Amino acid sequence: MGRSYKIAVIQGDGTGPEVILEGLKVLRAVSDRSGFDVELMTYDIGGERYLKTNETLPDSVLQELKTASAIYLGAIGHPEVKPGILEKGILLRLRFELDQYINLRPVKLYPGVWTPLKDKGPNEIDFTVVRENTEGIYAGIGGTFKRGTPDEVALQVDLNTRKGVERCIRYAYELTKQRSAKKKLTLCAKTNVLTYAHDLWARVFEEVGKEYPEVSQDYSHVDALVMWMVKSPEVFDVVVTNNMFGDIITDLGAMIQGGLGIAAGGNINPNGVSMFEPIGGSAPKYAGKGVINPLAAIVALSMLLSHIGERGAADLVEEAVKQVTATKLKSLAAGKMGYSTSEVGDLVVAALGAAVTA
Ligand code: IPM
Ligand code: MN
């Protein structure tokens, strides 16, 4: 029997459906060429459904998602829904319930892509951020007291467990061991201030590091790290960090790799169901206009393929994206690509064909 995968698709809100459509076009083309079958399971989870039914992520859908080989997500976020409801009810709930404890975010400048960093190119901008994805301030532990009064107190707890920190750091060491010749892992934290939580991170980093003598260990406070990301991004190979810092530094990462039009990430449970997404959000102002860049969603697809074990197909898709950025697109920004959303999808499909016959 041939290779076959069940891919759950959540197109989501705003420009999500448009970019996912292009990703699925590429998936069809690459699965034909690489000889595997895909069964799609689609779900209308997102802001529209919430506005109609008051449901975010029904338990029944969650159960079905648990049977998928992987999840392909467009974007969650709707201008008419109060901030926090969809983010917590859908995106964070999926990450937590599916125990996707790694948020993997490559920061890679593709050929031909403009970066705001002067004198830096694809050789200098190529590292990966391993963001812890199920703990930290995101755990949602806390509360308010005397809310709305002058004496209001608000607590938001930064949860760091030995188990959570260790599995994240271990994943980062494994990745560093395999990723590049540099074999350097940087811990990004704030040990000079968060002397309990980040002391735990620093100790675990050192302890687990003993099992990886081939990986060199590096440390940077988060405030210094963002400075280095701009000044000398070439010093990084893999960066491991907590949930909140990872959220922030990967938006900076997206900017130096050419913007949200290209930045993709994976929410990974190495022993369970993982979910891949363009990290740019739903960009409602561009929705329905055919101007959004689908490459981030297509790069997310490449990560998904690699994760389910279709490395050849994943590489083909990434090479096709590189060809398109190197030779076709004027810019990666929405409305400035020189092509429509669906034309960019077609260009990638065409480049795939060229890569196979070459
Ligand atoms: C991201 C997003 C989410 C996060 C939001 C939408 C909850 O910014 O995936 O980086 O903060 O993790
Ligand atoms: Mn973010």
Short mmCIF file of C-alpha atoms and ligand atoms in Angstrom, two decimals:
data_model
loop_
_atom_site.label_atom_id
_atom_site.label_comp_id
_atom_site.label_asym_id
_atom_site.label_seq_id
_atom_site.Cartn_x
_atom_site.Cartn_y
_atom_site.Cartn_z
CA MET A 1 0.00 0.00 0.00
CA GLY A 2 1.17 3.53 -0.83
CA ARG A 3 1.90 6.30 1.64
CA SER A 4 -1.22 8.11 2.73
CA TYR A 5 -1.90 10.97 5.15
CA LYS A 6 -4.93 12.54 6.71
CA ILE A 7 -4.41 16.30 6.79
CA ALA A 8 -6.83 18.40 8.83
CA VAL A 9 -7.34 21.84 7.32
CA ILE A 10 -8.50 24.85 9.31
CA GLN A 11 -8.58 27.78 6.90
CA GLY A 12 -9.67 30.17 9.63
CA ASP A 13 -10.27 33.88 9.30
CA GLY A 14 -9.38 36.85 7.12
CA THR A 15 -6.82 35.91 4.49
CA GLY A 16 -6.48 32.39 5.95
CA PRO A 17 -8.74 30.72 3.35
CA GLU A 18 -6.95 32.41 0.42
CA VAL A 19 -3.47 31.38 1.45
CA ILE A 20 -4.53 27.85 2.40
CA LEU A 21 -6.13 27.44 -1.03
CA GLU A 22 -2.73 28.08 -2.61
CA GLY A 23 -1.03 25.76 -0.16
CA LEU A 24 -3.46 22.98 -1.07
CA LYS A 25 -2.81 23.62 -4.77
CA VAL A 26 0.88 23.04 -4.11
CA LEU A 27 0.09 20.01 -1.93
CA ARG A 28 -1.89 18.39 -4.76
CA ALA A 29 0.92 19.01 -7.23
CA VAL A 30 3.69 17.74 -4.97
CA SER A 31 1.76 14.68 -3.78
CA ASP A 32 1.15 13.66 -7.40
CA ARG A 33 4.82 14.02 -8.19
CA SER A 34 6.08 12.37 -5.03
CA GLY A 35 3.57 9.53 -5.09
CA PHE A 36 1.67 9.83 -1.81
CA ASP A 37 -2.03 10.24 -1.12
CA VAL A 38 -3.67 12.90 0.97
CA GLU A 39 -7.10 12.83 2.52
CA LEU A 40 -8.24 16.30 3.58
CA MET A 41 -10.50 16.88 6.58
CA THR A 42 -11.74 20.49 6.59
CA TYR A 43 -13.10 22.42 9.56
CA ASP A 44 -14.81 25.82 9.61
CA ILE A 45 -13.32 26.78 12.95
CA GLY A 46 -12.76 30.52 13.37
CA GLY A 47 -14.36 33.90 13.91
CA GLU A 48 -17.29 33.46 11.51
CA ARG A 49 -18.38 30.25 13.18
CA TYR A 50 -18.01 31.84 16.60
CA LEU A 51 -20.18 34.80 15.60
CA LYS A 52 -22.87 32.44 14.30
CA THR A 53 -22.85 29.72 16.95
CA ASN A 54 -20.84 31.04 19.89
CA GLU A 55 -18.56 28.02 19.57
CA THR A 56 -14.79 28.28 19.39
CA LEU A 57 -13.40 24.74 19.27
CA PRO A 58 -16.05 22.06 19.92
CA ASP A 59 -14.78 18.96 21.76
CA SER A 60 -15.97 16.77 18.90
CA VAL A 61 -13.69 18.62 16.46
CA LEU A 62 -10.79 18.39 18.89
CA GLN A 63 -11.29 14.61 19.07
CA GLU A 64 -11.28 14.33 15.27
CA LEU A 65 -8.15 16.48 14.99
CA LYS A 66 -6.39 13.99 17.25
CA THR A 67 -6.70 11.41 14.47
CA ALA A 68 -4.99 13.54 11.80
CA SER A 69 -1.42 13.09 10.52
CA ALA A 70 -1.04 16.86 10.85
CA ILE A 71 -3.05 20.07 10.91
CA TYR A 72 -2.73 22.84 8.35
CA LEU A 73 -3.93 26.17 9.76
CA GLY A 74 -4.57 29.45 7.94
CA ALA A 75 -5.07 32.13 10.57
CA ILE A 76 -7.23 32.84 13.58
CA GLY A 77 -8.42 36.38 14.41
CA HIS A 78 -11.55 38.34 13.52
CA PRO A 79 -12.04 42.12 13.85
CA GLU A 80 -15.58 41.71 15.23
CA VAL A 81 -14.58 39.31 18.00
CA LYS A 82 -13.15 40.66 21.25
CA PRO A 83 -9.39 40.04 21.49
CA GLY A 84 -8.54 36.88 23.39
CA ILE A 85 -11.63 34.79 22.67
CA LEU A 86 -10.48 33.14 19.47
CA GLU A 87 -6.80 33.20 20.41
CA LYS A 88 -7.43 31.43 23.71
CA GLY A 89 -10.44 29.39 22.60
CA ILE A 90 -8.90 28.05 19.40
CA LEU A 91 -5.19 28.62 18.82
CA LEU A 92 -3.89 28.31 22.37
CA ARG A 93 -6.38 25.58 23.23
CA LEU A 94 -5.15 23.52 20.28
CA ARG A 95 -1.54 24.03 21.33
CA PHE A 96 -2.31 23.01 24.91
CA GLU A 97 -4.77 20.16 24.30
CA LEU A 98 -2.60 18.59 21.61
CA ASP A 99 0.44 19.24 23.80
CA GLN A 100 2.30 20.93 20.95
CA TYR A 101 5.11 21.91 23.23
CA ILE A 102 7.44 23.27 20.58
CA ASN A 103 6.84 26.27 18.38
CA LEU A 104 9.44 25.93 15.66
CA ARG A 105 10.12 29.12 13.74
CA PRO A 106 12.84 29.18 11.10
CA VAL A 107 14.25 32.63 10.33
CA LYS A 108 15.63 32.17 6.86
CA LEU A 109 16.19 34.76 4.18
CA TYR A 110 15.39 33.28 0.77
CA PRO A 111 17.26 34.42 -2.33
CA GLY A 112 16.02 37.63 -3.91
CA VAL A 113 14.14 38.69 -0.79
CA TRP A 114 14.63 42.19 0.56
CA THR A 115 15.73 42.46 4.18
CA PRO A 116 15.87 45.69 6.16
CA LEU A 117 19.31 44.63 7.42
CA LYS A 118 22.03 46.32 5.40
CA ASP A 119 24.76 44.08 3.96
CA LYS A 120 23.08 40.85 5.13
CA GLY A 121 22.00 38.08 2.79
CA PRO A 122 20.83 34.45 2.86
CA ASN A 123 24.19 33.36 4.29
CA GLU A 124 23.87 35.66 7.28
CA ILE A 125 20.17 35.22 8.02
CA ASP A 126 19.55 31.54 8.62
CA PHE A 127 18.68 30.35 12.09
CA THR A 128 15.81 28.64 13.87
CA VAL A 129 13.95 29.63 17.00
CA VAL A 130 12.65 26.89 19.28
CA ARG A 131 9.92 28.53 21.33
CA GLU A 132 8.37 26.72 24.30
CA ASN A 133 4.68 26.56 23.41
CA THR A 134 2.60 25.26 26.32
CA GLU A 135 3.76 27.12 29.44
CA GLY A 136 5.04 30.49 30.62
CA ILE A 137 2.69 33.44 30.87
CA TYR A 138 0.57 31.80 28.19
CA ALA A 139 -0.67 29.18 30.67
CA GLY A 140 -3.41 31.65 31.60
CA ILE A 141 -2.97 31.28 35.35
CA GLY A 142 -3.81 34.35 37.40
CA GLY A 143 -6.67 36.60 38.26
CA THR A 144 -7.80 40.02 39.21
CA PHE A 145 -8.83 41.51 42.52
CA LYS A 146 -10.89 44.69 42.94
CA ARG A 147 -11.18 44.92 39.17
CA GLY A 148 -12.16 48.31 37.86
CA THR A 149 -11.33 50.11 41.11
CA PRO A 150 -8.29 52.25 41.92
CA ASP A 151 -7.03 49.35 44.06
CA GLU A 152 -7.12 46.83 41.22
CA VAL A 153 -4.60 44.00 41.32
CA ALA A 154 -3.82 41.85 38.28
CA LEU A 155 -1.72 38.70 38.46
CA GLN A 156 -0.52 36.69 35.47
CA VAL A 157 1.66 33.79 36.49
CA ASP A 158 4.77 32.75 34.59
CA LEU A 159 4.59 28.95 34.78
CA ASN A 160 7.86 27.06 34.25
CA THR A 161 7.94 23.36 35.02
CA ARG A 162 11.04 21.20 35.10
CA LYS A 163 9.39 18.78 32.69
CA GLY A 164 8.26 21.53 30.30
CA VAL A 165 11.59 23.29 30.26
CA GLU A 166 13.55 20.08 29.90
CA ARG A 167 11.59 18.67 26.98
CA CYS A 168 11.87 21.98 25.13
CA ILE A 169 15.60 22.28 25.71
CA ARG A 170 16.17 18.66 24.78
CA TYR A 171 14.28 19.16 21.50
CA ALA A 172 16.46 22.19 20.78
CA TYR A 173 19.69 20.25 21.39
CA GLU A 174 18.51 17.43 19.10
CA LEU A 175 17.65 19.93 16.38
CA THR A 176 20.98 21.74 16.73
CA LYS A 177 22.85 18.46 16.48
CA GLN A 178 21.20 17.80 13.10
CA ARG A 179 20.70 21.26 11.64
CA SER A 180 23.93 22.76 10.39
CA ALA A 181 27.67 22.74 10.63
CA LYS A 182 27.63 25.46 13.27
CA LYS A 183 26.06 23.29 15.96
CA LYS A 184 25.52 26.16 18.32
CA LEU A 185 22.56 26.49 20.65
CA THR A 186 21.78 29.84 22.26
CA LEU A 187 19.61 30.04 25.34
CA CYS A 188 17.61 33.27 25.31
CA ALA A 189 16.35 34.22 28.78
CA LYS A 190 16.67 36.90 31.44
CA THR A 191 18.65 35.24 34.20
CA ASN A 192 19.73 38.58 35.66
CA VAL A 193 16.17 39.42 36.70
CA LEU A 194 14.02 36.28 36.59
CA THR A 195 16.26 34.62 39.10
CA TYR A 196 13.87 31.74 39.88
CA ALA A 197 12.31 30.86 36.56
CA HIS A 198 15.34 31.44 34.40
CA ASP A 199 17.69 29.87 36.87
CA LEU A 200 15.69 26.71 36.13
CA TRP A 201 16.16 27.26 32.38
CA ALA A 202 19.90 27.90 32.79
CA ARG A 203 20.48 24.81 34.97
CA VAL A 204 18.52 22.52 32.67
CA PHE A 205 20.32 24.02 29.65
CA GLU A 206 23.67 23.15 31.16
CA GLU A 207 22.64 19.71 32.44
CA VAL A 208 21.05 18.49 29.22
CA GLY A 209 23.95 20.03 27.30
CA LYS A 210 26.28 17.44 28.88
CA GLU A 211 24.56 14.83 26.70
CA TYR A 212 25.39 16.84 23.57
CA PRO A 213 29.15 17.45 23.62
CA GLU A 214 29.08 18.24 19.87
CA VAL A 215 26.81 21.25 20.45
CA SER A 216 28.37 24.47 21.69
CA GLN A 217 26.39 26.35 24.30
CA ASP A 218 25.74 30.05 24.16
CA TYR A 219 23.64 32.37 26.31
CA SER A 220 22.05 35.74 25.65
CA HIS A 221 19.68 37.89 27.67
CA VAL A 222 16.60 38.57 25.57
CA ASP A 223 17.21 42.32 25.34
CA ALA A 224 20.73 41.76 24.04
CA LEU A 225 19.56 39.00 21.73
CA VAL A 226 17.20 41.28 19.79
CA MET A 227 20.10 43.67 19.38
CA TRP A 228 22.29 40.88 17.94
CA MET A 229 19.46 39.71 15.68
CA VAL A 230 19.65 43.09 13.96
CA LYS A 231 23.39 43.68 14.14
CA SER A 232 24.85 40.21 13.51
CA PRO A 233 22.17 37.59 12.82
CA GLU A 234 24.90 35.27 11.49
CA VAL A 235 25.99 34.47 15.05
CA PHE A 236 22.86 32.35 15.55
CA ASP A 237 22.21 28.75 14.63
CA VAL A 238 19.41 27.60 16.97
CA VAL A 239 17.87 29.76 19.70
CA VAL A 240 15.79 28.21 22.48
CA THR A 241 13.52 30.34 24.62
CA ASN A 242 10.30 30.58 26.61
CA ASN A 243 6.85 31.17 25.21
CA MET A 244 6.59 34.95 25.60
CA PHE A 245 10.13 35.84 24.53
CA GLY A 246 9.76 33.43 21.62
CA ASP A 247 6.58 35.16 20.53
CA ILE A 248 8.30 38.53 20.48
CA ILE A 249 11.65 37.65 18.95
CA THR A 250 10.05 35.66 16.12
CA ASP A 251 8.12 38.69 14.89
CA LEU A 252 11.46 40.47 14.67
CA GLY A 253 12.78 37.32 12.99
CA ALA A 254 9.94 37.50 10.46
CA MET A 255 10.87 41.08 9.60
CA ILE A 256 14.52 40.33 8.93
CA GLN A 257 13.62 37.37 6.73
CA GLY A 258 11.43 39.51 4.52
CA GLY A 259 8.21 39.96 6.49
CA LEU A 260 5.06 38.14 7.41
CA GLY A 261 4.51 37.18 3.78
CA ILE A 262 7.14 34.46 4.11
CA ALA A 263 7.38 33.55 7.82
CA ALA A 264 6.02 30.14 8.80
CA GLY A 265 6.02 28.02 11.90
CA GLY A 266 5.14 24.64 13.31
CA ASN A 267 3.40 23.84 16.60
CA ILE A 268 4.97 20.51 17.28
CA ASN A 269 4.22 17.55 19.47
CA PRO A 270 6.95 15.09 18.51
CA ASN A 271 4.77 12.24 19.76
CA GLY A 272 1.39 13.53 18.70
CA VAL A 273 -0.41 15.74 16.22
CA SER A 274 1.41 18.86 15.03
CA MET A 275 0.05 21.98 13.39
CA PHE A 276 1.66 24.21 10.78
CA GLU A 277 0.77 27.81 10.01
CA PRO A 278 1.88 31.03 8.40
CA ILE A 279 2.66 33.18 11.45
CA GLY A 280 1.31 36.44 10.05
CA GLY A 281 -2.25 36.36 11.34
CA SER A 282 -5.53 36.91 9.53
CA ALA A 283 -4.73 40.36 8.02
CA PRO A 284 -8.45 41.23 7.64
CA LYS A 285 -7.79 44.40 5.67
CA TYR A 286 -6.42 42.35 2.79
CA ALA A 287 -9.04 39.60 2.93
CA GLY A 288 -10.86 38.67 -0.26
CA LYS A 289 -8.74 40.91 -2.48
CA GLY A 290 -6.35 38.36 -3.91
CA VAL A 291 -3.33 40.43 -2.82
CA ILE A 292 -2.04 38.49 0.19
CA ASN A 293 1.23 36.59 -0.19
CA PRO A 294 0.63 32.83 0.08
CA LEU A 295 4.31 31.93 0.40
CA ALA A 296 4.25 31.80 4.21
CA ALA A 297 1.45 29.24 4.00
CA ILE A 298 3.38 27.34 1.33
CA VAL A 299 6.53 27.31 3.48
CA ALA A 300 4.34 26.07 6.37
CA LEU A 301 3.21 23.27 4.06
CA SER A 302 6.84 22.40 3.39
CA MET A 303 7.44 22.17 7.15
CA LEU A 304 4.34 19.97 7.49
CA LEU A 305 5.58 17.62 4.77
CA SER A 306 8.97 17.34 6.39
CA HIS A 307 7.33 16.60 9.73
CA ILE A 308 5.15 13.76 8.41
CA GLY A 309 8.24 12.19 6.85
CA GLU A 310 7.88 13.40 3.23
CA ARG A 311 11.28 15.08 3.21
CA GLY A 312 11.72 14.88 -0.56
CA ALA A 313 8.43 16.62 -1.14
CA ALA A 314 9.23 19.18 1.55
CA ASP A 315 12.56 20.03 -0.13
CA LEU A 316 10.90 20.28 -3.54
CA VAL A 317 8.39 22.78 -2.20
CA GLU A 318 11.05 24.83 -0.48
CA GLU A 319 13.23 24.88 -3.60
CA ALA A 320 10.24 25.97 -5.67
CA VAL A 321 9.56 28.82 -3.23
CA LYS A 322 13.20 29.89 -3.47
CA GLN A 323 13.00 29.93 -7.26
CA VAL A 324 9.91 32.10 -7.11
CA THR A 325 11.45 34.57 -4.67
CA ALA A 326 14.71 34.66 -6.60
CA THR A 327 13.29 35.12 -10.07
CA LYS A 328 9.69 36.32 -9.95
CA LEU A 329 8.32 38.36 -7.09
CA LYS A 330 8.92 42.11 -6.97
CA SER A 331 8.27 42.23 -3.24
CA LEU A 332 6.85 39.90 -0.61
CA ALA A 333 4.44 42.53 0.69
CA ALA A 334 0.69 42.21 0.16
CA GLY A 335 -0.38 43.98 -3.01
CA LYS A 336 3.20 44.61 -4.14
CA MET A 337 4.24 41.18 -5.36
CA GLY A 338 3.60 41.93 -9.04
CA TYR A 339 1.24 38.94 -9.02
CA SER A 340 -2.04 38.00 -7.37
CA THR A 341 -2.30 35.46 -4.55
CA SER A 342 -3.37 32.68 -6.89
CA GLU A 343 -0.74 33.58 -9.50
CA VAL A 344 1.95 33.17 -6.84
CA GLY A 345 0.53 29.72 -6.06
CA ASP A 346 0.68 28.90 -9.77
CA LEU A 347 4.28 30.09 -9.97
CA VAL A 348 5.25 27.72 -7.16
CA VAL A 349 3.45 24.83 -8.86
CA ALA A 350 5.24 25.64 -12.13
CA ALA A 351 8.59 25.82 -10.34
CA LEU A 352 7.90 22.41 -8.81
CA GLY A 353 7.47 20.96 -12.27
CA ALA A 354 10.74 22.50 -13.36
CA ALA A 355 12.53 21.14 -10.31
CA VAL A 356 11.37 17.60 -11.04
CA THR A 357 12.27 17.53 -14.72
CA ALA A 358 15.59 19.38 -14.24
C1 IPM B 1 1.69 33.71 17.46
C2 IPM B 1 0.57 34.64 17.80
C3 IPM B 1 -0.18 34.05 18.99
C4 IPM B 1 0.81 33.94 20.14
C5 IPM B 1 -1.43 34.84 19.41
C6 IPM B 1 -2.39 35.03 18.26
C7 IPM B 1 -2.12 34.20 20.58
O1 IPM B 1 1.04 35.91 18.07
O2 IPM B 1 1.43 32.57 17.07
O3 IPM B 1 2.86 34.11 17.58
O4 IPM B 1 1.00 34.92 20.87
O5 IPM B 1 1.39 32.87 20.29
MN MN B 2 3.16 36.13 17.77
#
